[in-house]
């Protein structure tokens, strides 16, 4: 007597069940960018990157080269970057005769104080917007974002009127207040996005220990937002250092208050332009920007990545 055995359901696949389709990795990677990158020789990719980098920095190299040439060689040498004889007198003329020594100190003072004011104000505003809910919060956000579309030229008239009434029109103090009193919406949103992602347990534990609002902000939250602070510092420094319109208005009647960007006009006269001296002055004004960017570039990228991730 034979006992019929039942087939093993687990071992035999169902004919009606859909078969799992295995991805064709070879075909999918064949047309992808990764396949092309793996087939691209490393020396060819390096050559492409070096060529693009050279084209990107060539205007800066040409400016430095022009600062060491005389007036005729700047236009006669064409695109050549190597001067026949270094004209260091261009830097001496820009620093002493064009009064760029005074303009440099004015720019340093205005930029430093403006950066401090903007970082402090935007950090506190971003902390409140990112961590607290209050009545009219959406309206405040709409007003802040709307300031993106208001050009600086449309606000300079009321700024000048208020500064004149306060007696700050022809002074570095008025210039600092005018440049640090803008919307700075990008900086506020960066801080708000970063603070929004910090766990609330930090604040709750600090409140239990008896810490107040300013203690929590300055001793806990602000040190944690150091990447955002570095990003806002660099952005504000670049915008203030290169600002032309506001320093021009606030130094029209007092040339000794000019900044570096406004001081470039000293090389342009009615009949001639001192291109060598202007190139030397531009090189002097760009050196602090390059040094600051090299020091803060790692924090700059980390700050943007952290704010976007939050």
Short mmCIF file of C-alpha atoms in Angstrom, two decimals:
data_model
loop_
_atom_site.label_atom_id
_atom_site.label_comp_id
_atom_site.label_asym_id
_atom_site.label_seq_id
_atom_site.Cartn_x
_atom_site.Cartn_y
_atom_site.Cartn_z
CA UNK A 1 0.00 0.00 0.00
CA UNK A 2 1.51 3.25 -1.09
CA UNK A 3 0.74 6.54 0.59
CA UNK A 4 0.49 9.42 -1.85
CA UNK A 5 2.74 12.25 -0.93
CA UNK A 6 1.77 15.89 -1.28
CA UNK A 7 4.13 18.13 -3.18
CA UNK A 8 6.25 20.56 -1.21
CA UNK A 9 4.54 23.87 -1.64
CA UNK A 10 7.53 25.82 -0.42
CA UNK A 11 9.93 24.12 -2.83
CA UNK A 12 7.84 24.39 -6.02
CA UNK A 13 7.09 27.87 -7.31
CA UNK A 14 3.58 28.80 -8.26
CA UNK A 15 3.15 29.00 -12.01
CA UNK A 16 0.64 31.84 -11.71
CA UNK A 17 2.76 33.91 -9.34
CA UNK A 18 4.62 36.80 -11.00
CA UNK A 19 8.29 36.25 -11.26
CA UNK A 20 10.58 38.72 -9.57
CA UNK A 21 12.45 40.68 -12.18
CA UNK A 22 16.11 41.04 -11.44
CA UNK A 23 17.53 44.41 -12.37
CA UNK A 24 19.85 44.41 -15.29
CA UNK A 25 22.76 46.16 -13.72
CA UNK A 26 24.97 45.94 -16.73
CA UNK A 27 22.44 47.66 -18.98
CA UNK A 28 21.37 50.23 -16.38
CA UNK A 29 24.95 51.25 -15.60
CA UNK A 30 25.94 51.24 -19.24
CA UNK A 31 24.15 54.49 -19.97
CA UNK A 32 24.59 56.12 -16.58
CA UNK A 33 27.03 58.85 -15.65
CA UNK A 34 28.91 56.48 -13.37
CA UNK A 35 29.74 54.17 -16.29
CA UNK A 36 30.97 57.14 -18.32
CA UNK A 37 33.07 58.40 -15.41
CA UNK A 38 34.68 55.00 -14.93
CA UNK A 39 35.57 54.81 -18.62
CA UNK A 40 36.99 58.36 -18.62
CA UNK A 41 40.79 58.44 -18.10
CA UNK A 42 41.83 60.22 -14.92
CA UNK A 43 44.30 62.43 -16.74
CA UNK A 44 41.59 63.61 -19.14
CA UNK A 45 39.23 64.48 -16.27
CA UNK A 46 42.06 66.28 -14.47
CA UNK A 47 42.85 68.24 -17.63
CA UNK A 48 39.21 69.29 -18.00
CA UNK A 49 39.03 70.44 -14.38
CA UNK A 50 42.31 72.33 -14.58
CA UNK A 51 41.24 74.02 -17.81
CA UNK A 52 37.92 75.09 -16.29
CA UNK A 53 39.66 76.36 -13.15
CA UNK A 54 42.15 78.36 -15.23
CA UNK A 55 39.35 79.99 -17.24
CA UNK A 56 37.55 80.79 -14.00
CA UNK A 57 40.48 82.53 -12.31
CA UNK A 58 42.03 84.06 -15.46
CA UNK A 59 40.35 87.50 -14.95
CA UNK A 60 41.82 87.69 -11.45
CA UNK A 61 45.27 86.66 -12.73
CA UNK A 62 45.03 89.28 -15.49
CA UNK A 63 44.16 91.94 -12.91
CA UNK A 64 47.17 91.05 -10.77
CA UNK A 65 49.36 91.06 -13.88
CA UNK A 66 47.98 94.44 -14.96
CA UNK A 67 48.80 95.87 -11.54
CA UNK A 68 52.50 95.25 -12.32
CA UNK A 69 52.46 96.79 -15.81
CA UNK A 70 52.64 100.32 -17.13
CA UNK A 71 49.86 101.99 -19.04
CA UNK A 72 51.13 101.05 -22.51
CA UNK A 73 51.99 97.46 -21.65
CA UNK A 74 48.51 96.74 -20.29
CA UNK A 75 46.96 97.22 -23.73
CA UNK A 76 49.99 96.27 -25.83
CA UNK A 77 50.68 92.89 -24.22
CA UNK A 78 47.22 91.53 -24.98
CA UNK A 79 46.36 88.45 -22.91
CA UNK A 80 49.91 87.89 -21.68
CA UNK A 81 50.18 87.52 -17.91
CA UNK A 82 53.92 88.05 -17.49
CA UNK A 83 55.00 91.72 -17.28
CA UNK A 84 58.26 92.81 -18.85
CA UNK A 85 59.29 94.72 -15.72
CA UNK A 86 57.34 94.78 -12.47
CA UNK A 87 55.90 98.25 -11.86
CA UNK A 88 55.63 98.26 -8.05
CA UNK A 89 55.04 102.00 -8.21
CA UNK A 90 51.42 101.22 -9.05
CA UNK A 91 50.88 99.88 -5.52
CA UNK A 92 52.72 102.80 -3.97
CA UNK A 93 50.64 105.26 -5.96
CA UNK A 94 47.41 103.49 -5.03
CA UNK A 95 48.29 103.27 -1.34
CA UNK A 96 49.68 106.76 -0.81
CA UNK A 97 48.64 109.17 -3.56
CA UNK A 98 45.13 107.74 -4.02
CA UNK A 99 44.70 107.63 -0.22
CA UNK A 100 43.88 103.92 -0.17
CA UNK A 101 45.49 103.56 3.25
CA UNK A 102 42.65 105.63 4.74
CA UNK A 103 40.04 103.91 2.59
CA UNK A 104 41.25 100.50 3.77
CA UNK A 105 40.83 101.41 7.45
CA UNK A 106 37.40 102.88 6.77
CA UNK A 107 36.36 99.69 5.02
CA UNK A 108 37.70 97.48 7.81
CA UNK A 109 35.84 99.47 10.49
CA UNK A 110 32.56 99.61 8.59
CA UNK A 111 32.66 95.95 7.56
CA UNK A 112 33.63 94.60 10.98
CA UNK A 113 30.93 96.46 12.91
CA UNK A 114 28.31 95.68 10.24
CA UNK A 115 29.12 91.96 10.39
CA UNK A 116 28.78 91.93 14.18
CA UNK A 117 25.42 93.73 14.10
CA UNK A 118 24.00 91.58 11.31
CA UNK A 119 25.09 88.28 12.90
CA UNK A 120 23.65 89.23 16.31
CA UNK A 121 20.36 90.48 14.90
CA UNK A 122 19.82 87.66 12.40
CA UNK A 123 20.79 84.97 14.90
CA UNK A 124 18.22 86.15 17.46
CA UNK A 125 15.53 86.65 14.81
CA UNK A 126 16.20 83.22 13.31
CA UNK A 127 16.13 81.62 16.77
CA UNK A 128 12.71 83.09 17.57
CA UNK A 129 11.27 82.21 14.16
CA UNK A 130 12.70 78.71 14.12
CA UNK A 131 11.92 77.67 17.73
CA UNK A 132 8.79 79.56 18.78
CA UNK A 133 5.27 79.95 17.52
CA UNK A 134 3.56 83.30 17.91
CA UNK A 135 0.64 85.22 16.48
CA UNK A 136 1.42 86.74 13.10
CA UNK A 137 4.41 84.51 12.40
CA UNK A 138 3.29 83.78 8.84
CA UNK A 139 2.75 87.49 8.19
CA UNK A 140 6.25 88.25 9.42
CA UNK A 141 7.66 85.60 7.09
CA UNK A 142 5.72 87.02 4.14
CA UNK A 143 7.03 90.53 4.85
CA UNK A 144 10.60 89.27 5.17
CA UNK A 145 10.45 87.33 1.91
CA UNK A 146 8.83 90.30 0.16
CA UNK A 147 11.90 92.41 0.92
CA UNK A 148 13.83 90.20 -1.49
CA UNK A 149 12.10 91.99 -4.36
CA UNK A 150 12.77 95.55 -3.15
CA UNK A 151 15.90 97.01 -4.81
CA UNK A 152 18.32 99.03 -2.72
CA UNK A 153 17.81 102.12 -4.87
CA UNK A 154 14.17 102.37 -3.79
CA UNK A 155 15.06 102.50 -0.09
CA UNK A 156 18.04 104.86 -0.20
CA UNK A 157 15.86 108.01 -0.09
CA UNK A 158 14.11 107.22 3.23
CA UNK A 159 17.43 105.95 4.64
CA UNK A 160 19.10 109.26 3.79
CA UNK A 161 16.18 111.26 5.20
CA UNK A 162 16.23 109.37 8.51
CA UNK A 163 20.02 109.60 8.75
CA UNK A 164 19.92 113.34 8.10
CA UNK A 165 17.31 113.88 10.80
CA UNK A 166 19.43 111.87 13.26
CA UNK A 167 22.60 113.74 12.29
CA UNK A 168 24.31 110.60 10.95
CA UNK A 169 24.39 111.33 7.24
CA UNK A 170 28.08 112.17 6.76
CA UNK A 171 29.59 109.73 9.24
CA UNK A 172 30.82 106.15 9.45
CA UNK A 173 28.18 105.48 12.11
CA UNK A 174 25.37 106.35 9.74
CA UNK A 175 27.00 104.24 7.01
CA UNK A 176 27.20 101.25 9.37
CA UNK A 177 23.57 101.57 10.48
CA UNK A 178 22.39 101.93 6.88
CA UNK A 179 24.21 98.77 5.74
CA UNK A 180 23.37 96.66 8.80
CA UNK A 181 19.70 97.68 8.98
CA UNK A 182 18.56 95.82 5.86
CA UNK A 183 16.32 92.78 5.77
CA UNK A 184 19.08 90.15 5.57
CA UNK A 185 16.38 87.59 4.86
CA UNK A 186 18.77 84.90 3.66
CA UNK A 187 20.72 85.01 6.92
CA UNK A 188 17.57 84.89 9.04
CA UNK A 189 16.22 81.90 7.11
CA UNK A 190 19.54 80.07 7.43
CA UNK A 191 19.47 80.50 11.21
CA UNK A 192 15.78 79.61 11.44
CA UNK A 193 16.26 76.41 9.44
CA UNK A 194 19.22 75.35 11.56
CA UNK A 195 17.64 76.12 14.93
CA UNK A 196 14.45 74.32 13.91
CA UNK A 197 16.32 71.01 13.67
CA UNK A 198 17.96 71.16 17.12
CA UNK A 199 16.27 68.81 19.65
CA UNK A 200 14.00 70.57 22.14
CA UNK A 201 15.40 68.48 25.00
CA UNK A 202 18.38 70.84 25.16
CA UNK A 203 16.15 73.79 25.94
CA UNK A 204 13.98 71.83 28.34
CA UNK A 205 16.96 70.61 30.35
CA UNK A 206 18.38 74.15 30.46
CA UNK A 207 15.03 75.54 31.67
CA UNK A 208 14.94 72.90 34.43
CA UNK A 209 18.40 74.08 35.52
CA UNK A 210 17.09 77.64 35.76
CA UNK A 211 18.49 79.12 32.54
CA UNK A 212 16.67 82.03 30.95
CA UNK A 213 16.12 83.00 27.32
CA UNK A 214 19.41 84.83 26.79
CA UNK A 215 21.41 82.20 28.67
CA UNK A 216 19.97 79.43 26.49
CA UNK A 217 20.57 81.43 23.34
CA UNK A 218 24.12 82.67 23.95
CA UNK A 219 25.54 79.68 25.84
CA UNK A 220 23.79 76.75 24.12
CA UNK A 221 22.14 77.60 20.81
CA UNK A 222 24.56 80.12 19.33
CA UNK A 223 27.68 77.94 19.84
CA UNK A 224 25.85 75.04 18.16
CA UNK A 225 25.12 77.28 15.15
CA UNK A 226 28.78 78.06 14.49
CA UNK A 227 28.65 76.78 10.84
CA UNK A 228 25.71 79.11 10.13
CA UNK A 229 27.52 81.98 11.86
CA UNK A 230 30.56 81.42 9.66
CA UNK A 231 28.33 81.36 6.57
CA UNK A 232 26.49 84.55 7.50
CA UNK A 233 29.78 86.22 8.43
CA UNK A 234 31.27 85.47 5.03
CA UNK A 235 28.13 86.52 3.14
CA UNK A 236 27.81 89.79 5.07
CA UNK A 237 31.53 90.51 4.80
CA UNK A 238 31.46 90.11 1.02
CA UNK A 239 28.34 92.24 0.60
CA UNK A 240 29.58 95.03 2.88
CA UNK A 241 33.16 95.08 1.62
CA UNK A 242 32.01 95.39 -2.00
CA UNK A 243 29.10 97.75 -1.34
CA UNK A 244 29.31 100.87 -3.46
CA UNK A 245 25.98 102.66 -3.42
CA UNK A 246 25.50 103.36 0.31
CA UNK A 247 29.14 104.39 1.01
CA UNK A 248 28.99 106.69 -2.03
CA UNK A 249 25.92 108.49 -0.71
CA UNK A 250 27.28 108.82 2.83
CA UNK A 251 30.66 110.16 1.69
CA UNK A 252 29.71 112.62 -1.04
CA UNK A 253 30.57 115.70 1.00
CA UNK A 254 33.39 114.02 3.00
CA UNK A 255 35.86 112.17 0.72
CA UNK A 256 37.91 111.03 3.73
CA UNK A 257 35.03 108.64 4.60
CA UNK A 258 35.22 106.72 1.34
CA UNK A 259 35.59 102.96 1.31
CA UNK A 260 37.71 100.93 -1.10
CA UNK A 261 34.92 100.41 -3.62
CA UNK A 262 34.17 104.14 -3.76
CA UNK A 263 37.86 105.03 -3.79
CA UNK A 264 38.27 103.34 -7.18
CA UNK A 265 36.78 106.49 -8.70
CA UNK A 266 39.98 108.36 -7.81
CA UNK A 267 41.77 106.70 -10.74
CA UNK A 268 39.25 107.97 -13.29
CA UNK A 269 39.52 111.57 -14.43
CA UNK A 270 37.82 113.49 -17.20
CA UNK A 271 40.44 112.70 -19.82
CA UNK A 272 42.47 109.70 -18.64
CA UNK A 273 42.22 106.58 -16.50
CA UNK A 274 45.08 105.17 -14.46
CA UNK A 275 44.53 101.49 -15.27
CA UNK A 276 47.70 100.29 -13.58
CA UNK A 277 46.87 102.06 -10.33
CA UNK A 278 43.26 100.88 -10.50
CA UNK A 279 44.37 97.27 -10.98
CA UNK A 280 46.74 97.61 -8.01
CA UNK A 281 43.96 99.09 -5.87
CA UNK A 282 41.57 96.32 -6.89
CA UNK A 283 44.18 93.71 -5.97
CA UNK A 284 44.65 95.33 -2.55
CA UNK A 285 40.90 95.33 -1.93
CA UNK A 286 40.51 91.66 -2.90
CA UNK A 287 43.29 90.23 -0.72
CA UNK A 288 41.23 90.29 2.55
CA UNK A 289 38.28 88.64 0.77
CA UNK A 290 40.45 85.80 -0.50
CA UNK A 291 42.04 85.23 2.92
CA UNK A 292 38.66 85.19 4.68
CA UNK A 293 37.13 82.82 2.14
CA UNK A 294 40.04 80.38 2.44
CA UNK A 295 39.70 80.38 6.23
CA UNK A 296 35.91 79.96 6.28
CA UNK A 297 35.18 77.91 3.16
CA UNK A 298 34.79 74.65 5.10
CA UNK A 299 32.32 76.22 7.54
CA UNK A 300 30.60 78.01 4.64
CA UNK A 301 29.76 74.74 2.84
CA UNK A 302 28.86 72.99 6.10
CA UNK A 303 26.53 75.82 7.09
CA UNK A 304 24.58 75.75 3.83
CA UNK A 305 24.38 71.95 3.88
CA UNK A 306 23.17 71.90 7.50
CA UNK A 307 20.52 74.57 6.94
CA UNK A 308 19.17 72.87 3.82
CA UNK A 309 19.14 69.44 5.51
CA UNK A 310 17.10 70.78 8.40
#
